[in-house]
Amino acid sequence: MSAGDETGWDETDTGPPGAGGFGEQPTLIRGQRGAPPALLAPGTRLDRHVVQGELGRGGMGIVWLAQDELLGRQVALKTIRGSIAADGASFRAFENEARMLACLNHPNIATVHDLIVHRGDPVLVMELLDGEDLASRLERGPLGVEETLRVGVQVAMGLAAAHQRGIIHRDLKPANVQLMSSGDAKILDFGLAREWIPGDVVELDGELAGTPAYMSPEQLSGKSLDGRSDLYSFGLLLIECLTAHRALVEGQT
């Protein structure tokens, strides 16, 4: 997680955040949720983590820099923004992201270390990522063929690992790909991900969630989809890498 991460939905996202297949499991947060979380001042302690400052924020969450005092490393803490903390669908999407990422261990997928509770609200403890997100990089122009291939291969490997574990991302876009200073690319934000049995389809039952300009036709239909929906989004991402322009206008398929 980094300062460039959108930490969830932005103004281009549509529909309520989906709870996903894991929504049938018992909630990770026990008891009643507390009041919408206030901004975390430097020095605030969350379990063994001490907040050092804010890294960035987006439509759904705020990301904080913190020090893990037990393991002696810096981490990123992701909290729900106070204005939507009481919304049940957003809360479930946050828990969903924790479950999905906890199932995945791959160098091209951002790692979640833990899910803790602060004053009754969930906090994701994630690896601290440097660099910038792909959307920010593309604001300066296209990547070129060689760099597009390098980034594309790594994103494809992350997607393949998720699909092999039965997870569809459903919101693959440049803002959800982090370009590390090491040259690695990591897929971010699994808040809209759904559990999937390869060879089968996921029934959406009319649910529309994602970013329209990157959604596959079947995702926009709200009926059913499978892992190929992510591949459609991946293709649009590659075109944008080469051109620095979105392949589709909002909702066009």
GROMACS .gro file of C-alpha atoms in nm:
model
  253
    1MET     CA    1   0.000   0.000   0.000
    2SER     CA    2   0.135   0.341  -0.092
    3ALA     CA    3   0.052   0.707  -0.102
    4GLY     CA    4  -0.059   0.666  -0.462
    5ASP     CA    5  -0.311   0.395  -0.384
    6GLU     CA    6  -0.674   0.497  -0.433
    7THR     CA    7  -0.764   0.287  -0.130
    8GLY     CA    8  -1.098   0.184  -0.275
    9TRP     CA    9  -1.364   0.336  -0.495
   10ASP     CA   10  -1.335   0.665  -0.679
   11GLU     CA   11  -1.583   0.881  -0.866
   12THR     CA   12  -1.575   0.644  -1.164
   13ASP     CA   13  -1.690   0.342  -0.964
   14THR     CA   14  -2.049   0.228  -0.982
   15GLY     CA   15  -2.287   0.040  -0.758
   16PRO     CA   16  -2.249  -0.064  -0.395
   17PRO     CA   17  -1.931  -0.248  -0.298
   18GLY     CA   18  -1.994  -0.622  -0.329
   19ALA     CA   19  -1.959  -0.845  -0.029
   20GLY     CA   20  -1.832  -1.125  -0.248
   21GLY     CA   21  -1.845  -1.499  -0.191
   22PHE     CA   22  -1.684  -1.465   0.149
   23GLY     CA   23  -1.977  -1.254   0.267
   24GLU     CA   24  -2.149  -1.571   0.385
   25GLN     CA   25  -1.875  -1.631   0.641
   26PRO     CA   26  -1.896  -1.494   0.996
   27THR     CA   27  -1.787  -1.132   1.018
   28LEU     CA   28  -1.427  -1.064   1.116
   29ILE     CA   29  -1.534  -0.779   1.342
   30ARG     CA   30  -1.704  -0.887   1.662
   31GLY     CA   31  -1.954  -0.677   1.852
   32GLN     CA   32  -2.082  -0.334   1.757
   33ARG     CA   33  -1.884  -0.099   1.537
   34GLY     CA   34  -1.768   0.218   1.702
   35ALA     CA   35  -1.816   0.577   1.590
   36PRO     CA   36  -1.668   0.679   1.254
   37PRO     CA   37  -1.289   0.679   1.308
   38ALA     CA   38  -1.122   1.014   1.358
   39LEU     CA   39  -0.800   1.108   1.183
   40LEU     CA   40  -0.511   0.925   1.343
   41ALA     CA   41  -0.256   1.163   1.490
   42PRO     CA   42   0.113   1.068   1.484
   43GLY     CA   43   0.190   0.864   1.792
   44THR     CA   44  -0.150   0.692   1.800
   45ARG     CA   45  -0.106   0.326   1.892
   46LEU     CA   46  -0.309   0.055   1.718
   47ASP     CA   47  -0.221  -0.277   1.874
   48ARG     CA   48   0.158  -0.298   1.828
   49HIS     CA   49   0.162  -0.037   1.550
   50VAL     CA   50   0.242   0.331   1.609
   51VAL     CA   51   0.109   0.579   1.353
   52GLN     CA   52   0.372   0.808   1.198
   53GLY     CA   53   0.158   1.003   0.952
   54GLU     CA   54  -0.088   0.992   0.663
   55LEU     CA   55   0.020   0.844   0.330
   56GLY     CA   56  -0.286   0.908   0.115
   57ARG     CA   57  -0.661   0.873   0.081
   58GLY     CA   58  -0.925   0.781  -0.173
   59GLY     CA   59  -1.297   0.731  -0.206
   60MET     CA   60  -1.322   0.455   0.054
   61GLY     CA   61  -1.021   0.462   0.283
   62ILE     CA   62  -0.726   0.644   0.430
   63VAL     CA   63  -0.376   0.493   0.436
   64TRP     CA   64  -0.137   0.565   0.721
   65LEU     CA   65   0.234   0.504   0.770
   66ALA     CA   66   0.306   0.314   1.092
   67GLN     CA   67   0.588   0.136   1.270
   68ASP     CA   68   0.541  -0.226   1.372
   69GLU     CA   69   0.725  -0.219   1.705
   70LEU     CA   70   0.731  -0.596   1.744
   71LEU     CA   71   0.890  -0.678   1.408
   72GLY     CA   72   1.074  -0.348   1.366
   73ARG     CA   73   0.939  -0.259   1.023
   74GLN     CA   74   0.724   0.009   0.863
   75VAL     CA   75   0.380  -0.090   0.742
   76ALA     CA   76   0.074   0.073   0.585
   77LEU     CA   77  -0.251   0.087   0.781
   78LYS     CA   78  -0.573   0.117   0.582
   79THR     CA   79  -0.887   0.248   0.756
   80ILE     CA   80  -1.238   0.321   0.631
   81ARG     CA   81  -1.308   0.690   0.584
   82GLY     CA   82  -1.530   0.828   0.859
   83SER     CA   83  -1.803   0.944   0.621
   84ILE     CA   84  -1.879   0.587   0.506
   85ALA     CA   85  -1.768   0.383   0.807
   86ALA     CA   86  -2.127   0.314   0.911
   87ASP     CA   87  -2.229   0.186   0.566
   88GLY     CA   88  -2.277  -0.190   0.585
   89ALA     CA   89  -2.188  -0.264   0.221
   90SER     CA   90  -1.865  -0.065   0.239
   91PHE     CA   91  -1.781  -0.234   0.569
   92ARG     CA   92  -1.830  -0.579   0.415
   93ALA     CA   93  -1.617  -0.481   0.114
   94PHE     CA   94  -1.337  -0.383   0.351
   95GLU     CA   95  -1.355  -0.718   0.528
   96ASN     CA   96  -1.377  -0.889   0.190
   97GLU     CA   97  -1.049  -0.731   0.082
   98ALA     CA   98  -0.879  -0.861   0.396
   99ARG     CA   99  -0.999  -1.217   0.335
  100MET     CA  100  -0.909  -1.215  -0.033
  101LEU     CA  101  -0.558  -1.079   0.019
  102ALA     CA  102  -0.497  -1.316   0.310
  103CYS     CA  103  -0.552  -1.605   0.066
  104LEU     CA  104  -0.288  -1.477  -0.173
  105ASN     CA  105   0.089  -1.489  -0.143
  106HIS     CA  106   0.251  -1.372  -0.464
  107PRO     CA  107   0.523  -1.117  -0.547
  108ASN     CA  108   0.289  -0.937  -0.788
  109ILE     CA  109   0.004  -0.894  -0.537
  110ALA     CA  110   0.013  -0.653  -0.244
  111THR     CA  111   0.044  -0.843   0.085
  112VAL     CA  112  -0.186  -0.806   0.384
  113HIS     CA  113  -0.018  -0.882   0.717
  114ASP     CA  114  -0.311  -0.860   0.956
  115LEU     CA  115  -0.659  -0.725   1.027
  116ILE     CA  116  -0.693  -0.552   1.362
  117VAL     CA  117  -0.970  -0.359   1.535
  118HIS     CA  118  -0.932  -0.003   1.659
  119ARG     CA  119  -1.223   0.140   1.860
  120GLY     CA  120  -1.453  -0.115   1.700
  121ASP     CA  121  -1.350  -0.048   1.341
  122PRO     CA  122  -1.134  -0.264   1.109
  123VAL     CA  123  -0.780  -0.169   1.014
  124LEU     CA  124  -0.588  -0.353   0.742
  125VAL     CA  125  -0.217  -0.392   0.810
  126MET     CA  126  -0.041  -0.412   0.474
  127GLU     CA  127   0.308  -0.411   0.330
  128LEU     CA  128   0.444  -0.066   0.266
  129LEU     CA  129   0.493  -0.010  -0.106
  130ASP     CA  130   0.710   0.256  -0.266
  131GLY     CA  131   0.690   0.392  -0.620
  132GLU     CA  132   0.365   0.511  -0.779
  133ASP     CA  133   0.047   0.365  -0.921
  134LEU     CA  134   0.026   0.302  -1.294
  135ALA     CA  135  -0.245   0.566  -1.344
  136SER     CA  136  -0.013   0.835  -1.208
  137ARG     CA  137   0.270   0.713  -1.427
  138LEU     CA  138   0.052   0.725  -1.740
  139GLU     CA  139  -0.031   1.089  -1.677
  140ARG     CA  140   0.323   1.158  -1.799
  141GLY     CA  141   0.278   0.960  -2.120
  142PRO     CA  142   0.279   0.601  -2.250
  143LEU     CA  143   0.519   0.336  -2.123
  144GLY     CA  144   0.651   0.212  -2.455
  145VAL     CA  145   0.647  -0.144  -2.582
  146GLU     CA  146   0.931  -0.289  -2.372
  147GLU     CA  147   0.807  -0.147  -2.041
  148THR     CA  148   0.447  -0.237  -2.124
  149LEU     CA  149   0.555  -0.598  -2.179
  150ARG     CA  150   0.746  -0.603  -1.850
  151VAL     CA  151   0.458  -0.459  -1.650
  152GLY     CA  152   0.201  -0.666  -1.840
  153VAL     CA  153   0.378  -0.995  -1.770
  154GLN     CA  154   0.391  -0.922  -1.398
  155VAL     CA  155   0.026  -0.818  -1.380
  156ALA     CA  156  -0.068  -1.130  -1.575
  157MET     CA  157   0.127  -1.346  -1.329
  158GLY     CA  158  -0.053  -1.183  -1.035
  159LEU     CA  159  -0.390  -1.236  -1.201
  160ALA     CA  160  -0.309  -1.598  -1.279
  161ALA     CA  161  -0.218  -1.659  -0.914
  162ALA     CA  162  -0.547  -1.505  -0.799
  163HIS     CA  163  -0.746  -1.709  -1.049
  164GLN     CA  164  -0.571  -2.029  -0.946
  165ARG     CA  165  -0.684  -1.958  -0.589
  166GLY     CA  166  -1.040  -1.902  -0.712
  167ILE     CA  167  -1.050  -1.521  -0.689
  168ILE     CA  168  -1.169  -1.275  -0.955
  169HIS     CA  169  -1.045  -0.919  -0.899
  170ARG     CA  170  -1.329  -0.733  -1.080
  171ASP     CA  171  -1.164  -0.390  -1.063
  172LEU     CA  172  -0.836  -0.419  -1.252
  173LYS     CA  173  -0.729  -0.074  -1.376
  174PRO     CA  174  -0.411   0.137  -1.378
  175ALA     CA  175  -0.492   0.295  -1.041
  176ASN     CA  176  -0.491  -0.056  -0.888
  177VAL     CA  177  -0.144  -0.149  -1.015
  178GLN     CA  178   0.158  -0.025  -0.818
  179LEU     CA  179   0.490   0.028  -0.995
  180MET     CA  180   0.767  -0.031  -0.742
  181SER     CA  181   1.107   0.138  -0.757
  182SER     CA  182   1.253  -0.215  -0.781
  183GLY     CA  183   1.078  -0.260  -1.116
  184ASP     CA  184   0.812  -0.495  -0.978
  185ALA     CA  185   0.442  -0.440  -1.043
  186LYS     CA  186   0.184  -0.534  -0.780
  187ILE     CA  187  -0.195  -0.561  -0.805
  188LEU     CA  188  -0.380  -0.365  -0.537
  189ASP     CA  189  -0.731  -0.335  -0.395
  190PHE     CA  190  -0.931  -0.658  -0.378
  191GLY     CA  191  -1.232  -0.491  -0.217
  192LEU     CA  192  -1.462  -0.594  -0.504
  193ALA     CA  193  -1.311  -0.940  -0.558
  194ARG     CA  194  -1.536  -1.245  -0.574
  195GLU     CA  195  -1.478  -1.609  -0.491
  196TRP     CA  196  -1.483  -1.825  -0.804
  197ILE     CA  197  -1.459  -2.192  -0.896
  198PRO     CA  198  -1.249  -2.217  -1.216
  199GLY     CA  199  -1.458  -2.366  -1.493
  200ASP     CA  200  -1.776  -2.222  -1.342
  201VAL     CA  201  -1.931  -1.875  -1.341
  202VAL     CA  202  -2.007  -1.624  -1.066
  203GLU     CA  203  -2.372  -1.521  -1.055
  204LEU     CA  204  -2.399  -1.145  -1.000
  205ASP     CA  205  -2.780  -1.127  -0.959
  206GLY     CA  206  -2.791  -0.777  -1.099
  207GLU     CA  207  -2.500  -0.645  -0.890
  208LEU     CA  208  -2.303  -0.371  -1.066
  209ALA     CA  209  -1.970  -0.286  -0.905
  210GLY     CA  210  -1.645  -0.169  -1.055
  211THR     CA  211  -1.514   0.109  -1.277
  212PRO     CA  212  -1.726   0.131  -1.597
  213ALA     CA  213  -1.441   0.217  -1.837
  214TYR     CA  214  -1.264  -0.110  -1.742
  215MET     CA  215  -1.560  -0.344  -1.690
  216SER     CA  216  -1.624  -0.635  -1.926
  217PRO     CA  217  -1.961  -0.658  -2.106
  218GLU     CA  218  -2.067  -0.948  -1.883
  219GLN     CA  219  -1.975  -0.751  -1.571
  220LEU     CA  220  -2.179  -0.455  -1.695
  221SER     CA  221  -2.474  -0.688  -1.758
  222GLY     CA  222  -2.485  -0.775  -1.387
  223LYS     CA  223  -2.566  -1.139  -1.465
  224SER     CA  224  -2.263  -1.368  -1.446
  225LEU     CA  225  -1.890  -1.369  -1.514
  226ASP     CA  226  -1.573  -1.574  -1.476
  227GLY     CA  227  -1.199  -1.512  -1.484
  228ARG     CA  228  -1.214  -1.394  -1.843
  229SER     CA  229  -1.373  -1.071  -1.720
  230ASP     CA  230  -1.040  -0.980  -1.558
  231LEU     CA  231  -0.862  -1.061  -1.886
  232TYR     CA  232  -1.086  -0.813  -2.067
  233SER     CA  233  -0.988  -0.544  -1.816
  234PHE     CA  234  -0.625  -0.651  -1.851
  235GLY     CA  235  -0.641  -0.597  -2.227
  236LEU     CA  236  -0.777  -0.245  -2.176
  237LEU     CA  237  -0.497  -0.179  -1.927
  238LEU     CA  238  -0.232  -0.285  -2.182
  239ILE     CA  239  -0.381  -0.054  -2.447
  240GLU     CA  240  -0.368   0.233  -2.200
  241CYS     CA  241  -0.005   0.154  -2.120
  242LEU     CA  242   0.084   0.189  -2.488
  243THR     CA  243  -0.124   0.500  -2.558
  244ALA     CA  244  -0.168   0.678  -2.222
  245HIS     CA  245  -0.538   0.703  -2.311
  246ARG     CA  246  -0.832   0.493  -2.200
  247ALA     CA  247  -0.937   0.244  -2.467
  248LEU     CA  248  -1.305   0.299  -2.387
  249VAL     CA  249  -1.513   0.589  -2.270
  250GLU     CA  250  -1.718   0.528  -1.954
  251GLY     CA  251  -1.939   0.224  -2.000
  252GLN     CA  252  -1.858   0.171  -2.372
  253THR     CA  253  -1.799  -0.196  -2.463
   0.00000   0.00000   0.00000
